[in-house]
Each structure stands twice: as C-alpha cells, then as structure tokens.
Coordinates of C-alpha atoms in Angstrom, one line a residue:
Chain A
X1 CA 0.0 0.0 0.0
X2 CA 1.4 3.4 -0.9
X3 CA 2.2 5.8 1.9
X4 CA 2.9 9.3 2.7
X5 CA 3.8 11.0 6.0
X6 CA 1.0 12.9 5.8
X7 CA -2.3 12.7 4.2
X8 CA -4.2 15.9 4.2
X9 CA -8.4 15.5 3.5
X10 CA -9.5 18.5 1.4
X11 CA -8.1 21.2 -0.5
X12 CA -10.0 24.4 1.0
X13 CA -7.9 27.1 3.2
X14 CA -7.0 25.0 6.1
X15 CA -5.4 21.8 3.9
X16 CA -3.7 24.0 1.6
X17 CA -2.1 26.4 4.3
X18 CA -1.2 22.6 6.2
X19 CA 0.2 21.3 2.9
X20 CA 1.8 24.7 1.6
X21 CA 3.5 24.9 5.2
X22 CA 4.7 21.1 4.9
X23 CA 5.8 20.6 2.1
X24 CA 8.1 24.1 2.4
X25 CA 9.5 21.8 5.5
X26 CA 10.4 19.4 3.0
X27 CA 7.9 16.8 4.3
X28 CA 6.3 14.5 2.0
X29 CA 2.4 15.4 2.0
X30 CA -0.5 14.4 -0.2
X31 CA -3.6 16.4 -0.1
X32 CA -7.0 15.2 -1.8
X33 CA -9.4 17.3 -2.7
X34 CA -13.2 15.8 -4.1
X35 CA -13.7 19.1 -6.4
X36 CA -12.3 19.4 -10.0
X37 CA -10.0 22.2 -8.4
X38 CA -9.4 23.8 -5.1
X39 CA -12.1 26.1 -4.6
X40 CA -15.1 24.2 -6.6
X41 CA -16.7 23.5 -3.7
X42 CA -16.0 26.8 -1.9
X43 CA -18.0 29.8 -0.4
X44 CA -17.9 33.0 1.3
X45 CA -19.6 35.8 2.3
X46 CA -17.0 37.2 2.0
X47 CA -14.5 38.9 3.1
X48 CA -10.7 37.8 4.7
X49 CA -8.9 39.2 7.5
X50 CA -5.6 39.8 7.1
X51 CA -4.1 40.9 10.1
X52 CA -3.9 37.6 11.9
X53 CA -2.7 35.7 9.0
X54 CA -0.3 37.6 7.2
X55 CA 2.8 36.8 9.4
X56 CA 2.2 32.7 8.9
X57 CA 2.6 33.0 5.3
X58 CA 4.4 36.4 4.4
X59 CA 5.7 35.5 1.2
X60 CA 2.3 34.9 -0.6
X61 CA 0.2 38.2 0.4
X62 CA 2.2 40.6 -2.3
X63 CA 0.8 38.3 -5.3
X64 CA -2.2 36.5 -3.8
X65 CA -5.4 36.9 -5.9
X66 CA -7.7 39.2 -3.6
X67 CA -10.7 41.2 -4.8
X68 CA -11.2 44.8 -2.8
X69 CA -9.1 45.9 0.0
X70 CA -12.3 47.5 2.3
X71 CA -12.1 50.6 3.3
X72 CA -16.1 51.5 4.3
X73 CA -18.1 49.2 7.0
X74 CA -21.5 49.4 6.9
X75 CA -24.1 47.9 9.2
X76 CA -27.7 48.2 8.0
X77 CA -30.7 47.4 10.5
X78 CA -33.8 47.1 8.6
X79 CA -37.4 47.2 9.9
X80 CA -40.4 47.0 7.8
X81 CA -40.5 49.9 5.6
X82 CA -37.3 51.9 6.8
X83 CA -33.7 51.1 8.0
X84 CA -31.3 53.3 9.8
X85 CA -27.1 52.5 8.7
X86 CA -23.7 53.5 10.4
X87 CA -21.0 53.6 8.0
X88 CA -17.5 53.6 8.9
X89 CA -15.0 55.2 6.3
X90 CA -11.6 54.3 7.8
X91 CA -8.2 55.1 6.2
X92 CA -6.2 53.3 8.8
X93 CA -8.5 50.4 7.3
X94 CA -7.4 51.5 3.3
X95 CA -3.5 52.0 4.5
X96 CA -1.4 49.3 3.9
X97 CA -0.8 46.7 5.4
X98 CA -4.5 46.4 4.6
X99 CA -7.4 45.0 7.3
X100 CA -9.2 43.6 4.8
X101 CA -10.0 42.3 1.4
X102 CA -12.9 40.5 -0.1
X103 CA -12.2 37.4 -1.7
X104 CA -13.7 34.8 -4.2
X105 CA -12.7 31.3 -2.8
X106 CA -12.7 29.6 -6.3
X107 CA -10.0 31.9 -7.7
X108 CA -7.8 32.3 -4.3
X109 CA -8.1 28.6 -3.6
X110 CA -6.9 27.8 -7.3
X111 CA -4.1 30.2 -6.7
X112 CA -3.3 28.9 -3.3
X113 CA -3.2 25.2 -4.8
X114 CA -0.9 26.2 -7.2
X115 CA 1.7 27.5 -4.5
X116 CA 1.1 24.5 -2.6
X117 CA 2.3 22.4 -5.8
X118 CA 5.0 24.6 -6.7
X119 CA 6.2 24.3 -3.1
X120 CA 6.4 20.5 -3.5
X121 CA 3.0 18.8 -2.5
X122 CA 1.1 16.4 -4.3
X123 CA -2.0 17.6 -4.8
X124 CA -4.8 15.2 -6.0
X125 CA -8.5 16.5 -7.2
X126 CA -11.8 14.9 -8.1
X127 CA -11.3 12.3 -5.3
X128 CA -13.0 12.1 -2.2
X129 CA -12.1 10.4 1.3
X130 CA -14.8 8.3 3.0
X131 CA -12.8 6.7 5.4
X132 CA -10.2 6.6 7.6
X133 CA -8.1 3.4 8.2
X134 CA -7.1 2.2 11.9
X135 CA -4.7 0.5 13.3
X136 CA -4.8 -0.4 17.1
X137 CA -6.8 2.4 17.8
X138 CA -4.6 5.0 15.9
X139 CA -5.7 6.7 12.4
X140 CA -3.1 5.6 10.1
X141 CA -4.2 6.7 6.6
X142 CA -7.4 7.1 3.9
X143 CA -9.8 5.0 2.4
X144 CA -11.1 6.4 -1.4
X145 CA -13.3 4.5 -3.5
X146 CA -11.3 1.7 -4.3
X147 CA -8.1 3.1 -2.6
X148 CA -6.4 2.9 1.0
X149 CA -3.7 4.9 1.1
X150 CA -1.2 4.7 4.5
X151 CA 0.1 8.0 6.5
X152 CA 1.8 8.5 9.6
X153 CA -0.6 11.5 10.5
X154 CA -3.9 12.3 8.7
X155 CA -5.1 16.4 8.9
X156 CA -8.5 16.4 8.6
X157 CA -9.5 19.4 6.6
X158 CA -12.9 18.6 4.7
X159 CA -15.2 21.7 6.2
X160 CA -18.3 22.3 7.9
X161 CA -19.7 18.9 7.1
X162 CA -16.7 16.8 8.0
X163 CA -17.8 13.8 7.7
X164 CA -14.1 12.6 8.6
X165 CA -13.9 14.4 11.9
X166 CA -17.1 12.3 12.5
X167 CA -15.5 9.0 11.4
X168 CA -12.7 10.0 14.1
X169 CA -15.2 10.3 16.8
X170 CA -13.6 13.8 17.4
X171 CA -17.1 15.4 16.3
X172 CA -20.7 15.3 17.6
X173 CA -23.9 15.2 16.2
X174 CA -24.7 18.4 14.1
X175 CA -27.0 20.5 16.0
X176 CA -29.4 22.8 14.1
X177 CA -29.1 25.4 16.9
X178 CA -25.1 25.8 16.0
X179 CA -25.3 26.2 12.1
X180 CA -26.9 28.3 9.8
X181 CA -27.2 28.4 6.1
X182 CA -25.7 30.8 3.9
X183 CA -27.4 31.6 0.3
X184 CA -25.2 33.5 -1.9
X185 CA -25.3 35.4 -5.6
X186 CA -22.3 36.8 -7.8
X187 CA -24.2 39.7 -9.5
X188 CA -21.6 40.9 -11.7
X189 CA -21.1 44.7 -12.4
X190 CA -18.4 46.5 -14.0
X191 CA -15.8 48.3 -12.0
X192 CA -17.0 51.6 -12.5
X193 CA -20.4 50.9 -11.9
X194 CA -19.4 49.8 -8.3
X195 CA -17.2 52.8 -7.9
X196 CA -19.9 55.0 -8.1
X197 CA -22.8 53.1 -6.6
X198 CA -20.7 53.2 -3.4
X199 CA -18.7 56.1 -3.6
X200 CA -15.4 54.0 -3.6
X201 CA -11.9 55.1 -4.6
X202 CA -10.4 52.8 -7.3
X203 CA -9.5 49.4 -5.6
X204 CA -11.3 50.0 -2.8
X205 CA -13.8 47.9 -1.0
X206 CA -17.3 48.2 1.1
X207 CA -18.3 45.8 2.9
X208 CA -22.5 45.7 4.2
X209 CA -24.2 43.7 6.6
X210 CA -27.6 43.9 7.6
X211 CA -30.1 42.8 10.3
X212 CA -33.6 43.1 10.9
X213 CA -36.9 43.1 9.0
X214 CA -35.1 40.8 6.1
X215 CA -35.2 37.4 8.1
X216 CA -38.2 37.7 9.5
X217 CA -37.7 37.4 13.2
X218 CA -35.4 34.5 12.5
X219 CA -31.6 34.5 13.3
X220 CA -29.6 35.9 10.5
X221 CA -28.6 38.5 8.3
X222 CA -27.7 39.8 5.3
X223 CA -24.5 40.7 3.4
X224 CA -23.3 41.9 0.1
X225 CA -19.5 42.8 -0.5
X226 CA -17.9 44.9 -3.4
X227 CA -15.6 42.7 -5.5
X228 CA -13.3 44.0 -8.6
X229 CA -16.5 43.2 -10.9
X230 CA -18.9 41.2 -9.2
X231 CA -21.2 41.6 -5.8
X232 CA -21.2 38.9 -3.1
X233 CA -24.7 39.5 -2.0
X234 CA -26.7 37.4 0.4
X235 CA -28.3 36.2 3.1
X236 CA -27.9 33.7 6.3
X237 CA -30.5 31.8 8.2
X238 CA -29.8 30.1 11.7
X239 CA -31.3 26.3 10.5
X240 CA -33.1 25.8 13.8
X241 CA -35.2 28.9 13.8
X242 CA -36.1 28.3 9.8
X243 CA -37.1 24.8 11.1
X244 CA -39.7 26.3 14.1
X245 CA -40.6 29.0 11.9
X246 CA -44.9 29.1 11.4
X247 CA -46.0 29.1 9.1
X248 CA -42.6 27.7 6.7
X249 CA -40.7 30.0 4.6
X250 CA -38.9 29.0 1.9
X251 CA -35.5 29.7 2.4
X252 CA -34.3 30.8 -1.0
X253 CA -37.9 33.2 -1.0
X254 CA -36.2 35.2 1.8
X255 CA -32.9 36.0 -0.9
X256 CA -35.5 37.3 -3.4
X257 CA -37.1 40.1 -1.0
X258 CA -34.1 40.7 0.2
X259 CA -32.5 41.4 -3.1
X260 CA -35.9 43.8 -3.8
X261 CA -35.8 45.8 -0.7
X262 CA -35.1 49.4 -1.5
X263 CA -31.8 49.7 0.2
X264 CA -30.6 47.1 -1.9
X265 CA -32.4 46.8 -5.8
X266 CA -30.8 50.0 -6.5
X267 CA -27.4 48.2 -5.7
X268 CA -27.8 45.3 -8.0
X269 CA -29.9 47.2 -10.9
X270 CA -28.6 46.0 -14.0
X271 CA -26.2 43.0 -12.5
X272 CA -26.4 39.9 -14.0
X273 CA -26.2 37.0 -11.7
X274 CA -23.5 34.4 -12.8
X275 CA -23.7 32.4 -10.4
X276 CA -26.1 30.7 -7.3
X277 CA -24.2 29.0 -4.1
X278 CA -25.0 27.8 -0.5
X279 CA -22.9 26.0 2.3
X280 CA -23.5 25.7 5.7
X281 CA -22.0 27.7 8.6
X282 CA -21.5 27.2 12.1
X283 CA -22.6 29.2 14.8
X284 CA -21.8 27.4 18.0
X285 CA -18.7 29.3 18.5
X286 CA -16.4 27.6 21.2
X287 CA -18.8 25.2 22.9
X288 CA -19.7 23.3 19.3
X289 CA -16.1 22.8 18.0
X290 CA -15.0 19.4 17.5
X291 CA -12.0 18.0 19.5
X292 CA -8.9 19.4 17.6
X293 CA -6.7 16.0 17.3
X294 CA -7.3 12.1 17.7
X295 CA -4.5 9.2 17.4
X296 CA -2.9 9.9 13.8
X297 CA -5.0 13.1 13.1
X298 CA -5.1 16.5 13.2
X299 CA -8.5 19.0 12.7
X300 CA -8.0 22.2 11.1
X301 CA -10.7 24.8 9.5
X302 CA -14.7 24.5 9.5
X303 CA -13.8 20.4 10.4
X304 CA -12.6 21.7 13.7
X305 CA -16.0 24.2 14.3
X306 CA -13.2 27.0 14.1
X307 CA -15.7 30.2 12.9
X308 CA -17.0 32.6 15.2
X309 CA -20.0 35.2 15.0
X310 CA -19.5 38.2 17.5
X311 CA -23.0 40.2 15.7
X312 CA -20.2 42.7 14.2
X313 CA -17.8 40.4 12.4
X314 CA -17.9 37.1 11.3
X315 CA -14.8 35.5 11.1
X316 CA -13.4 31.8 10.1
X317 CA -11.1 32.2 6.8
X318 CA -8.3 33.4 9.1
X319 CA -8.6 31.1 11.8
X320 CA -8.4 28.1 9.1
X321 CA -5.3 29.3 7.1
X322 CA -3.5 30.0 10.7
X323 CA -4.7 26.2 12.1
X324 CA -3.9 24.6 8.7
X325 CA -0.5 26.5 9.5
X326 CA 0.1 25.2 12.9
X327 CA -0.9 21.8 12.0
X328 CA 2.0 21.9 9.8
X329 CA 4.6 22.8 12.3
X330 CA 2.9 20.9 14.6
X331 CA 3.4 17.6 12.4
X332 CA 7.5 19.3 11.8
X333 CA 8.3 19.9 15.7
X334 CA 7.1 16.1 16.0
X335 CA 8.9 14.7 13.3
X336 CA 12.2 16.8 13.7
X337 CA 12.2 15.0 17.7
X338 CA 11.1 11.2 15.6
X339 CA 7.8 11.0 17.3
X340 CA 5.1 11.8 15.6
X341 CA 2.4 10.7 18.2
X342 CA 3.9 14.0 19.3
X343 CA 2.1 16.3 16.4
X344 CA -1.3 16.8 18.6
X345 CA 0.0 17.6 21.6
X346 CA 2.3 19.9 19.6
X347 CA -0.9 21.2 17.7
X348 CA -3.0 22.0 20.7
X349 CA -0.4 23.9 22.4
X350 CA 0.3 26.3 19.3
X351 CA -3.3 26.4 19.0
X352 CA -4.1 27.5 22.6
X353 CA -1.0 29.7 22.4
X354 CA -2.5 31.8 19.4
X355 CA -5.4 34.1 18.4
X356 CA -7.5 31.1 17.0
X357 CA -8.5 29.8 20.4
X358 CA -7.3 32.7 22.2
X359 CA -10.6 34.4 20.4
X360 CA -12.7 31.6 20.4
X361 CA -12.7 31.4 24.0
X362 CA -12.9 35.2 24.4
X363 CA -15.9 35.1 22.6
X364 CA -17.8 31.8 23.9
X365 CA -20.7 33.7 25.0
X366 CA -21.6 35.4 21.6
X367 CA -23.5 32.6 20.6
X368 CA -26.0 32.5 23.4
X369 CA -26.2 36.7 23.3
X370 CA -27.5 36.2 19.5
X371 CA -29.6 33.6 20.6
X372 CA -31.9 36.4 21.5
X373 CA -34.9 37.1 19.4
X374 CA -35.7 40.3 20.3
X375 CA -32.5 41.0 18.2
X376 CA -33.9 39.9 14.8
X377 CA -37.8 40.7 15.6
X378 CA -37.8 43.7 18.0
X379 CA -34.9 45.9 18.2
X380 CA -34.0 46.7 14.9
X381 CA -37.5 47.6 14.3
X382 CA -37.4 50.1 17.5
X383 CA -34.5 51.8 16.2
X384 CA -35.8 52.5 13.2
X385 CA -39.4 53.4 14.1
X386 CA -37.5 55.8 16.6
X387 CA -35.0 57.4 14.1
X388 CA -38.3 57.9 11.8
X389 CA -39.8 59.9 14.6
X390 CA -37.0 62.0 15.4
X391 CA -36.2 62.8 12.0
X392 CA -40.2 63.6 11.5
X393 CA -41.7 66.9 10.6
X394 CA -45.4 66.7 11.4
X395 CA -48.2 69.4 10.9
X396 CA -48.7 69.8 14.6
X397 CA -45.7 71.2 17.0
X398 CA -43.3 68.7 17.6
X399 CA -42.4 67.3 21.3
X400 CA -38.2 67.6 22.8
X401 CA -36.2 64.9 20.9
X402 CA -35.2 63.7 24.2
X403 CA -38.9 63.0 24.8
X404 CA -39.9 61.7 21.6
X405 CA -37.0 58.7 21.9
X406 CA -37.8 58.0 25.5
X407 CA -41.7 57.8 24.6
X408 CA -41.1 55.3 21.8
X409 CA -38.8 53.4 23.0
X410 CA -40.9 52.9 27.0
X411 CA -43.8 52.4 24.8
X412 CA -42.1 49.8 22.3
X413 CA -39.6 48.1 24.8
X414 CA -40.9 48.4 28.8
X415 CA -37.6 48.3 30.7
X416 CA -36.6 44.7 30.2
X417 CA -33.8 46.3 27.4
X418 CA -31.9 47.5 30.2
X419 CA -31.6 44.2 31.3
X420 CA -30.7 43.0 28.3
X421 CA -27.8 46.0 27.7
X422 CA -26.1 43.9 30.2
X423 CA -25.8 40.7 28.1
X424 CA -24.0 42.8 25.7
X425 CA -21.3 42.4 27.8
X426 CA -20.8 39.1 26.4
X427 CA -20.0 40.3 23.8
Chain B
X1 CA -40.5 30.4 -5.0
X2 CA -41.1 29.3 -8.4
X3 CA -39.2 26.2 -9.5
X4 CA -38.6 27.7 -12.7
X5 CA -37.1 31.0 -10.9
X6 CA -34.7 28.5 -8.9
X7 CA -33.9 26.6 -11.9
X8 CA -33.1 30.1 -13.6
X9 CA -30.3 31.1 -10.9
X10 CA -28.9 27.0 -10.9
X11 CA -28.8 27.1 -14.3
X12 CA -25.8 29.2 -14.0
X13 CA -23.7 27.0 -12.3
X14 CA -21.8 24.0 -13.6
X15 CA -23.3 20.6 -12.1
X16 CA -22.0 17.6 -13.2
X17 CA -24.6 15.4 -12.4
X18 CA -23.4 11.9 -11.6
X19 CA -26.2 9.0 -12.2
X20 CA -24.7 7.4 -8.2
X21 CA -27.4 9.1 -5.8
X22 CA -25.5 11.3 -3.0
X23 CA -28.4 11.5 -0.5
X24 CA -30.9 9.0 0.1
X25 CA -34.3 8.9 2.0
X26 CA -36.3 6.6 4.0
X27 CA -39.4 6.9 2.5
X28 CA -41.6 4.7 5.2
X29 CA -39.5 7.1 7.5
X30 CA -40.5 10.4 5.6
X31 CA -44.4 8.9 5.9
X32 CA -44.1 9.8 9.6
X33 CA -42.8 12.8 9.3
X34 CA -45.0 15.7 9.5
X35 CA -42.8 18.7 9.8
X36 CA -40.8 17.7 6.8
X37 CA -38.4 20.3 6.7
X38 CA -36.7 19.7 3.8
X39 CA -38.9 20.7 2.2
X40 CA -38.5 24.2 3.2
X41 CA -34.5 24.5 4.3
X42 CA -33.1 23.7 1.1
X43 CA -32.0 26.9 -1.1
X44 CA -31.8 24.8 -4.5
X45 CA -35.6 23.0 -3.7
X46 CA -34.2 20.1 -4.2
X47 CA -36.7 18.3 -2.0
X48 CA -40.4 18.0 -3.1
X49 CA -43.6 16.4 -3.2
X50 CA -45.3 14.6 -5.2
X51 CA -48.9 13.7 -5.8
X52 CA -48.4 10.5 -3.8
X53 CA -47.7 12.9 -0.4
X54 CA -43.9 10.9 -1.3
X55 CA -40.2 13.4 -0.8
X56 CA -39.1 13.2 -3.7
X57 CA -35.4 14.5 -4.3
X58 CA -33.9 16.5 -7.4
X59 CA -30.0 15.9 -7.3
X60 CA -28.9 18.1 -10.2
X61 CA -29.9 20.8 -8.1
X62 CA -28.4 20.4 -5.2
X63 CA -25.4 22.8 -4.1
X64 CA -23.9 19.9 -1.4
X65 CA -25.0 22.8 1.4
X66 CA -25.5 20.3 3.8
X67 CA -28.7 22.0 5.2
X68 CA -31.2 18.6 5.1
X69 CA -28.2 16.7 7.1
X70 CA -29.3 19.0 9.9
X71 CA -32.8 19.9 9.4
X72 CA -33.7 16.4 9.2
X73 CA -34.9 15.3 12.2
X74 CA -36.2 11.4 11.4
X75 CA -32.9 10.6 10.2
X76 CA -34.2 9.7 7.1
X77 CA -31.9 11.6 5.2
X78 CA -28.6 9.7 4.5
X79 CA -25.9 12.5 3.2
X80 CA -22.9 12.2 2.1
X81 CA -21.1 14.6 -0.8
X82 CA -21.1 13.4 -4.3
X83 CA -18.1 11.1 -5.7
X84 CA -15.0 13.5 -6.7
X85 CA -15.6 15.0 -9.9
X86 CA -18.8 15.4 -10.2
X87 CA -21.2 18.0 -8.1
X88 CA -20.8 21.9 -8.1
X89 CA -18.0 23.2 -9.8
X90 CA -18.1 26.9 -8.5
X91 CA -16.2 29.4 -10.5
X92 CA -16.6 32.1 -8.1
X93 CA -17.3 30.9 -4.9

C-alpha cells in the first residue's frame, strides 16, 4: 500500500495552508481534494482578515489573488419599511498593510493550490475520502473509493460537514441550533459601476451587513460585498429557527425580497447573476467545535468548528489558514524529535498559544447573546421606528427629541432592554 | 418560490450530475414525518412532493450545502457529498 507521511483531507484554506506549510518543511504530503479544483466546492460571504494571517505566510500576500481591499463598513438594520445605517470610512483600514479584502474562494483557492504544488506537494482532485483506516486504535491513513492509502498523520480538513472528523469520533452530532445556512449570488457589475454606486476610490472595497426586517424574526442577516467586478450578495439563516418557523418559509424566497428591498435593488440594478451558491456555517462558536486531534489526526478549519459570530464580524477564513499553518509545524516539531504521536499535543499547544482559540474562548458567549430574538424581531425595528420619529416633521408642533426617543422606545420596549444591555457584555 | 425562478439562478452554475445518488431517504421514514423540513431549508428546492404525499429528491440541483443533514430530524436523510468529480464546480465561490 502506498504511503505518505502525511495525508491531508480536502483542498480548502485549512489543507492548503497545512500542505503549503509542509511541504516548504520538506515533508512528503499528499492532499485530496473531491472538487475538480481547489475552490469548486467553496463559499464565502465574504471577506478575509488579514491581520492575523499575514505573518504565517508572508511571502504569498504581495501576489495572492484578492478582490477589494475595504475601506467602508456598513451595518444596516432594517425594519419594515425603513432602516437606519452607520458607515464607517476608515483610512487606517485603506493603509497598507491592509485589514481587509474581499475574496472569491474559487480563484484564491486555485491560486493557493498552485503555491502548494509549486512548493512540493502532491495535490490530487476529483477524489474524495470516505474513510479513515485504523490500526490499534490509531488513524493511520485514507480509504477512497477503491483506494487505502497509509500516513503517519492524517489532517482532517474537509469543512463544515466533515464527515471525517465524525469518522474519528472527534465530532458530535450536528445540532441545528449551531449552524446556519448561507445563500449567496455573484451579480456581476463593471468596476465603474461599483465605484460610483458606493462612492469607492479605485481598488477600494465596502463591505454591508444587515439585520432586521429581512429574516423575518429569524436568526440571521444579510450581506453583500464589493468585489473588482462582481457583488457577493446574500443572506444567512440560523437552521433551527427556519425549522420552528410558522407558518414555513422558503429559504431561498427570503434571498429574493431581500434582493428587492429598497436599500438594496438600487445596488444590483442592471447586474447579471453568474452564479447561485449555499454551504453551511457554524454558529456554536467555542462550545460546538470538535476535539482538535485524535490518534494519527489532526483538525484544522470549518472540520474543527473554528468560525466565530461576534454580531459585528464574522470570522473563520483566518482562523483556518493559521490552524492549517500550525498543523504543519505541529506535524515538523514532531517529526524533527522522531515522534510523531507528538504532532497533537504539539498542535493543541500552538493552538491554545495563538489568536484562533485565544478568540474563540474570548468570545464563547456570543452565541448565546445572539440567541436572543428580540435581536432579529424587536430591536432593529425600534430603532428604526424611533430614528423615523425624530427625523419627523409633522403638521402639529413637535415634542423635545429627548422625549420623543424616551416615549417610543418605554412604549415599544418596557424596561426589560436594560436588562438586556447587560448581556451585551458578552460580547 | 417558483421552481422555474430557482432553476433560472442553478442554471448558471456548472453541475455535473453523476447517475450514483449522494443523498438518500427513508421513505416509510419520511411517511411519519409531519414537519418535513426539507422541504423548506433547502436553497436549491431540491426536495419535493409529489402527488403520492412521497419526498421526492432532485440531485442536479443540489449545491452539497449540507442543510437537510441537519434539518432532518427522522434521520431519514442519509448525506454524504457526491463522488469527486462530479457535483458543483463553482467558478466564483
């Protein structure tokens, strides 16, 4: 049976940053990927941080293949007929080293693979893993289709799904409280057209989020993102409350009166979409990640439950490019002392040790925070009815804007929101 | 939504469709089920049904989400991703 010292499943950000990472250590590793390329099988909101990444792989940033760098941050809450924004235009955010960029997995993952190649890994596509083999309790290599091939350590890498992590009995039962499902369109625009819809300088980015009226009381939002000559736009449904809601929505319905609210249609008008994706995404923060490592195997990415929602930012790309990292130098630190039971003890510590778990654990409450409803059915639609009011002319004299907001809000709310102020501190 | 406005945005993306089902249902399972969210969760509709009250399941639709592996809740749905090669081939992602 052929073997390699290690066997990485799937070619998204956290196997390619493991097998970019090991095979610059000059260690023999195969990665298998089930798409026709890495990044088929891909998708974002989205948009990467860079910050936290760009010191594990230095030398790729200058060329990588990333859309917009963002400069403007805008947070939309919708209620029914009206929605109130805050936009922040930061140029410590457009000075380089850029904060952010919005990507398109399918081209950066290509791009990524190639580096990985180039770098001395074998990368293999259009070939799935569907099983791990054992020996005496240890993972020691892959089962595909007809295939068993041997490793001395196995990453698993295969994303929000993993089936493998499952296999390895490192992973629980998916919950539908702790993932939601993201609905996505490319609506491609020219450049220019972008430019001026959202007042962008050339190159630069926006990136919108928005809560509120669009899921319907559900947990959610939306998004859309400004790439060179395409919009990310879409929307993201926690799976539980789509299940409970009464009477049922259609998921994909929700996309369509998103895309013709007023604060949006104007932003796609004339677009074409080219093209329709969904994936899951997980929402249980720190208490619904799997265990990190097993006998023979390491967990990096989505596999490991390594994405985080704080309300503001979502977060994951970074956190599985830095664990697909560490599980590389984990598996080199092992094999440099000839032990490579070693690697997961060597992984958890430079996990713990960084801003992956460091962050995770900061924010292991954020979950429960956006459990509440009042977020997605009540709130947002206070804060707009009371920004309508204060911004109201009427024909009659008008009451002290101090007492207009305290009079809609008493009336809309009671007290129990000052209550509630205090699980923001969660957060 | 309108199947044919669903097919309309699918009919964008490049699915190779491979005749080896990649998710299977129990059907005397799916009998008991009332809720039958799959229905509903499923942004390509790839679950319906038909005039027999039977789920019936439309693969060359299906984006490989993952969404019915949760939302099921009779276990009926058996899930796995399709073999390498075929599926969703996103060019954008």
């Amino acid at each position: 049976m052929e073997k390699f010292e290690v066997i990485v499943v799937g070619g998204g950000l956290a196997g390619l940053s493991a097998a970019y990472t090991l095979a610059k250590d000059g260690i023999e590793v195969l990665l298998v990927e089930r798409g026709d390329f890495s990044g088929s099988k891909n998708v974002t909101g989205g948009r990467l941080y860079l910050n936290p990444v760009r010191g594990l792989l230095p030398e790729l940033w200058a060329e990588a293949p990333l859309e917009r760098f963002v400069g403007q941050e805008i947070i939309t809450v919708m209620g029914q007929n009206s929605s109130v924004s805050v936009r922040l235009s930061s140029e410590d955010f457009r000075t380089e080293p850029r904060h952010s960029y919005t990507i398109l997995r399918s081209k950066f993952d290509q791009w990524f693979a190639e580096k990985a190649a180039e770098a001395g890994a074998m990368l293999v596509t259009k070939q799935k893993v569907d099983d791990l083999i054992w020996e005496n309790g240890t993972v020691a290599g892959i089962v595909s289709g007809e295939d068993r091939i041997q490793a001395g350590v196995v990453i698993a890498a295969d994303g929000i799904m993993s089936l493998i992590s499952e296999r390895a009995h490192l992973r629980k039962e998916q919950q539908p409280k702790q993932y939601a499902v993201g609905i996505k369109e490319i609506i491609e625009l020219s450049a220019k057209t972008i430019e001026d819809r959202f007042n962008l300088r050339d190159g630069e980015g926006a990136a919108e989020m928005f809560m509120g009226s669009l899921t319907k009381g559900m947990f959610g939002g939306g998004f859309l993102y400004t790439n060179k000559e395409s919009l990310s736009l879409g929307l993201v449904i926690g799976i539980s409350d789509l299940m409970s809601k009464t009477p049922p929505i259609e998921a994909p319905e929700l996309l369509e009166e998103f895309k013709n609210r007023s604060e949006v249609a104007p932003l796609i008008k004339g677009g074409e979409t080219v093209e329709y994706s969904a994936h899951v995404i997980g929402e249980g923060g720190y208490n619904a990640m799997a265990k990190l490592h097993g006998n023979g195997i390491l967990v990096a990415g989505d596999a490991a439950g390594l994405n985080l929602n704080t309300g503001l930012t979502v977060r994951g790309m970074e956190f599985a490019i830095a664990s697909g990292v560490f599980a590389g130098r984990a598996i080199k630190k092992a094999r440099d002392a000839n032990d490579l039971s070693k690697a997961p003890l060597n992984y958890d510590q430079l996990m713990k040790d960084s801003f992956v778990l460091k962050d995770m654990y900061t924010f292991r409450d954020a979950p429960s925070f956006l459990e509440n409803p009042r977020l997605f059915n009540l709130y947002p639609q206070v804060l707009c009815d009371t920004m309508g009011k204060l911004m109201a002319i009427g024909e009659g004299p008008k009451r002290k804007l101090s007492s207009t907001a305290m009079r809609e809000m008493r009336s809309k709310l009671g007290w129990s929101w000052l209550k509630e102020l205090r699980g923001a501190l969660k957060v | 939504m309108s199947k044919d406005a669903i097919r309309a945005k699918l009919g964008r993306d490049t699915i190779k469709v491979d005749d080896q089902k990649h998710i299977k249902i129990k059907q005397d399972v799916c009998r008991t089920c009332k809720e039958k969210y799959c229905l509903y969760v499923c942004p390509a509709q790839v679950y319906s049904l038909n005039k027999q009250g039977e789920i019936e399941l439309d693969l060359d639709a299906c984006l490989e989400c993952g969404t019915c592996r949760i939302a099921c809740i009779k276990k009926s749905v058996d899930w796995n991703y399709p073999r390498g090669g075929f599926g969703v081939q996103l060019k954008f992602g």
